[in-house]
Backbone as a printed PyTorch tensor [residue, N CA C, xyz], in Angstrom:
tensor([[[-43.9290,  49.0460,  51.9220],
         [-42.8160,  48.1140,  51.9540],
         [-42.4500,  47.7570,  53.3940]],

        [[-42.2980,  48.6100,  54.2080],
         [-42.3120,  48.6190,  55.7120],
         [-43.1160,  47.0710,  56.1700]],

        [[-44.5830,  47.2960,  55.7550],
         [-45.2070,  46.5670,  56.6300],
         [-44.8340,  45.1620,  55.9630]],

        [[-44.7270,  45.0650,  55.2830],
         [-43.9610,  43.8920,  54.2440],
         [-43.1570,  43.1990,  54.9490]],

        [[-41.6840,  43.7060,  55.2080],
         [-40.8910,  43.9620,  55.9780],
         [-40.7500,  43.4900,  57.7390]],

        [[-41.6370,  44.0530,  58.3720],
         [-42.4840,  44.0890,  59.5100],
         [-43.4120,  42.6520,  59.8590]],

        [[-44.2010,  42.3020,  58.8760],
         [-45.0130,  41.3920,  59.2710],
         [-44.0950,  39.8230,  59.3110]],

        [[-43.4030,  39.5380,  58.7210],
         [-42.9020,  38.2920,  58.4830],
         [-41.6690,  38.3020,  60.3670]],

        [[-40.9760,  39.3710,  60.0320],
         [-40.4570,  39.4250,  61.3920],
         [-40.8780,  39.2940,  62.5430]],

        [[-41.8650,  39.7350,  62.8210],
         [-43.0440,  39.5960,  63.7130],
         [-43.8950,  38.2080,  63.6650]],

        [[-43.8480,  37.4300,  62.9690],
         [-44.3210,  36.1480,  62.6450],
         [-43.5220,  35.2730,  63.0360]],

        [[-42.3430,  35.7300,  62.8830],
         [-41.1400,  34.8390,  63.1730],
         [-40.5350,  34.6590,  64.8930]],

        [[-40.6710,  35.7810,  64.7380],
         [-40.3770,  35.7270,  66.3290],
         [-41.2590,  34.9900,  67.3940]],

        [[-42.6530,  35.1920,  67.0390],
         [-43.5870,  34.3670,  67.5380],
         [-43.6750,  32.9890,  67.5950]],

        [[-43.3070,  32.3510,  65.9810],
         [-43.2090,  31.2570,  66.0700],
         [-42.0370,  30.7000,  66.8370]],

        [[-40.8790,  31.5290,  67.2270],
         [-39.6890,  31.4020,  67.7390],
         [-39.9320,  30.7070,  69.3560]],

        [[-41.2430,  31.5080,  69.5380],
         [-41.6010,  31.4790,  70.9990],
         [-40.9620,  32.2470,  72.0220]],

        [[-39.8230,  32.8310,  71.8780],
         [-39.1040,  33.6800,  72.3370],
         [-39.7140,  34.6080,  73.9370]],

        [[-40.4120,  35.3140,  73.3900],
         [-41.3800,  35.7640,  74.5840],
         [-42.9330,  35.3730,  75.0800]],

        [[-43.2940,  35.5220,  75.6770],
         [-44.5020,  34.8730,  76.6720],
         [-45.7010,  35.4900,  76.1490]],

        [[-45.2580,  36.8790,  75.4480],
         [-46.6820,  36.9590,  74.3210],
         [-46.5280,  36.7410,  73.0820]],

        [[-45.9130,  35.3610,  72.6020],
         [-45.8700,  35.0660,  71.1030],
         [-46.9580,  35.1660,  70.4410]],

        [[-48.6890,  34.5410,  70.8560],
         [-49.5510,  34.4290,  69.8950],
         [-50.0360,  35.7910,  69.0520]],

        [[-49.8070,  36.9790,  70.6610],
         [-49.6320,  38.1730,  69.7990],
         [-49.3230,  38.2550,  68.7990]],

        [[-47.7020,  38.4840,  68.8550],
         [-46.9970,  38.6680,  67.7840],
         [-47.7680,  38.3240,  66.5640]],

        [[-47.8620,  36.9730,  66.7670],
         [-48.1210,  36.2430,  65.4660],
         [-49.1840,  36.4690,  64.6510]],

        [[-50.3200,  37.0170,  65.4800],
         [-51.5900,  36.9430,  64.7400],
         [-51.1790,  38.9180,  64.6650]],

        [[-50.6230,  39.7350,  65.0380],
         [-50.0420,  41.1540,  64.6890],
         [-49.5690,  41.4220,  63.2430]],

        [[-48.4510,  39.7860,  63.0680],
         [-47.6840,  39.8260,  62.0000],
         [-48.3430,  39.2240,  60.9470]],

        [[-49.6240,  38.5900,  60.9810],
         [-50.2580,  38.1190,  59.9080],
         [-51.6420,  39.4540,  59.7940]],

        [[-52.0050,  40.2360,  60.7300],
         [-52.0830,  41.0980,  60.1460],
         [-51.6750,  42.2810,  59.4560]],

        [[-50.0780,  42.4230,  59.6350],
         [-49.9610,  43.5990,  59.1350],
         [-49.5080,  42.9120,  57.4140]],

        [[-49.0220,  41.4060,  57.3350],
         [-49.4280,  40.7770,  55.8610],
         [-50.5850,  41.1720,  55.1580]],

        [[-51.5050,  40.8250,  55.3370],
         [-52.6990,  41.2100,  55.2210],
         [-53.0700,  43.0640,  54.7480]],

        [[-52.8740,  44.0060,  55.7360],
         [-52.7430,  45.0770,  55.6290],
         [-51.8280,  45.6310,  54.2610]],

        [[-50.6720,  45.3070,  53.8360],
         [-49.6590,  44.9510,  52.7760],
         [-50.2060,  44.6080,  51.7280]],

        [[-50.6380,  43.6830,  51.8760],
         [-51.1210,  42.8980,  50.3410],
         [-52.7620,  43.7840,  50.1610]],

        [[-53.4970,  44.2490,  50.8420],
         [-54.1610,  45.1740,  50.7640],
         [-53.9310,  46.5390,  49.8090]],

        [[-52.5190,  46.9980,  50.5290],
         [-51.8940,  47.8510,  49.7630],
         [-51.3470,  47.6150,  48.3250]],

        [[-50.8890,  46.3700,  47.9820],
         [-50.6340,  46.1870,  46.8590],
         [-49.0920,  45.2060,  46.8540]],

        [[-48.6550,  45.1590,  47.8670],
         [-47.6540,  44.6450,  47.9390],
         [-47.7830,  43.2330,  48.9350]],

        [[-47.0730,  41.6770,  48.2680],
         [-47.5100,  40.6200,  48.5220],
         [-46.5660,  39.6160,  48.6970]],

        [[-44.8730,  40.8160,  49.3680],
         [-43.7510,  40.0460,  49.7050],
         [-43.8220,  39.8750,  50.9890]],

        [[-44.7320,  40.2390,  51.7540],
         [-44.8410,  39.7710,  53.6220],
         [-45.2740,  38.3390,  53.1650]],

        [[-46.4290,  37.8320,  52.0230],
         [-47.2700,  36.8710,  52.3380],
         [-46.2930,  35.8660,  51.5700]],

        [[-45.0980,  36.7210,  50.9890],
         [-43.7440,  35.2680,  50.4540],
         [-43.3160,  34.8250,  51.3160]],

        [[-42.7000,  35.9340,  52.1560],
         [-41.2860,  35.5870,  53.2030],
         [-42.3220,  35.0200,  54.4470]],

        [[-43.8270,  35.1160,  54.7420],
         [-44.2080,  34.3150,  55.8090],
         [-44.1940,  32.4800,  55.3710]],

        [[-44.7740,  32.4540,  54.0590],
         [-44.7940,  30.8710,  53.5220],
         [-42.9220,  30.9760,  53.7230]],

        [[-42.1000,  31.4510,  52.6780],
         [-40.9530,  30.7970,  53.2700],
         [-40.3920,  30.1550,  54.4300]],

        [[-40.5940,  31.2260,  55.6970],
         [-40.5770,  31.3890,  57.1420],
         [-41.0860,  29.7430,  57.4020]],

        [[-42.4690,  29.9700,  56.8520],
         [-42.8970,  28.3760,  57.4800],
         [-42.3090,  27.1740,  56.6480]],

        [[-41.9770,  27.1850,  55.7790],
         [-41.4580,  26.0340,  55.0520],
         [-39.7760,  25.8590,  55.5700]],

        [[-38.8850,  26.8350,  56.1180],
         [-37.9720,  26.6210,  56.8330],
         [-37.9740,  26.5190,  57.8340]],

        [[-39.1350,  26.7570,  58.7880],
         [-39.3230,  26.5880,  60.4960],
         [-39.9350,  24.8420,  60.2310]],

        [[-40.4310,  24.0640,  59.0330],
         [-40.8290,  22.7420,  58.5100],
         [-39.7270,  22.3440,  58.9770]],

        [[-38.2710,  22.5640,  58.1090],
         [-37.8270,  21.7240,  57.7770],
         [-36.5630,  21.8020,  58.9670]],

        [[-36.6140,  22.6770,  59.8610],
         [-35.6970,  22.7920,  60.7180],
         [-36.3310,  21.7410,  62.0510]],

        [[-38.0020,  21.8870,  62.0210],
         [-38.4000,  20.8080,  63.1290],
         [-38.1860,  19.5420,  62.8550]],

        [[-38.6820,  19.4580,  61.5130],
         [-38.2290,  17.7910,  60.4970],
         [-36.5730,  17.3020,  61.2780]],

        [[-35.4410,  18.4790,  60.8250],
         [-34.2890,  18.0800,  61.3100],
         [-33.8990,  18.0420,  62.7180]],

        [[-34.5070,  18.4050,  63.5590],
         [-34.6890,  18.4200,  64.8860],
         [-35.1260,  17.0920,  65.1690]],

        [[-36.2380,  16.4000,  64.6170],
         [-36.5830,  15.4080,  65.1790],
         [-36.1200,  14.3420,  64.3220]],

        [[-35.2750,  14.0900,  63.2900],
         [-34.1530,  13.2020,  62.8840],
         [-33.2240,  13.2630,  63.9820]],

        [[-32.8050,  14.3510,  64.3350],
         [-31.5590,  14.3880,  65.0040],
         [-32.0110,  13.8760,  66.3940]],

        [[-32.5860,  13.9980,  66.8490],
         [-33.6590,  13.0160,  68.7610],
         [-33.6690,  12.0190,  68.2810]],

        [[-34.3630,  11.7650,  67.5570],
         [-35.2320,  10.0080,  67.8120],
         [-34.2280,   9.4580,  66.7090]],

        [[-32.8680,   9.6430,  66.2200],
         [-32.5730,   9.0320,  65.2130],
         [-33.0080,   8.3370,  63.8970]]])
């Protein structure tokens, strides 16, 4: 459950860009998805599609809100 847990956070932050080794992160946090759903459990590989379908729709509203 941990890595479950773990991987999407770690995905997120990356995509956040936050620190200067994001791609890390990111390709860390899609493996420890991976590692998870291995195990049997396949809520890292929900909350990462969520993650990206709200990091969608927050750039979508970002760039309504610039270019009008």
């Amino acid at each position: 459950m941990a890595l479950s847990i773990a991987a999407p956070l770690l995905v997120g932050v990356g995509l956040l860009g936050i620190v200067s080794w994001w791609p890390l992160l990111v390709s860390l946090g899609l493996l420890l998805a991976v590692a998870a759903w291995f195990k049997g459990t396949k809520l890292g590989f929900w909350l990462i599609g969520i993650e990206g379908f709200l990091l969608q729709v927050a750039l979508v509203i970002a760039a309504m809100l610039k270019y009008g």
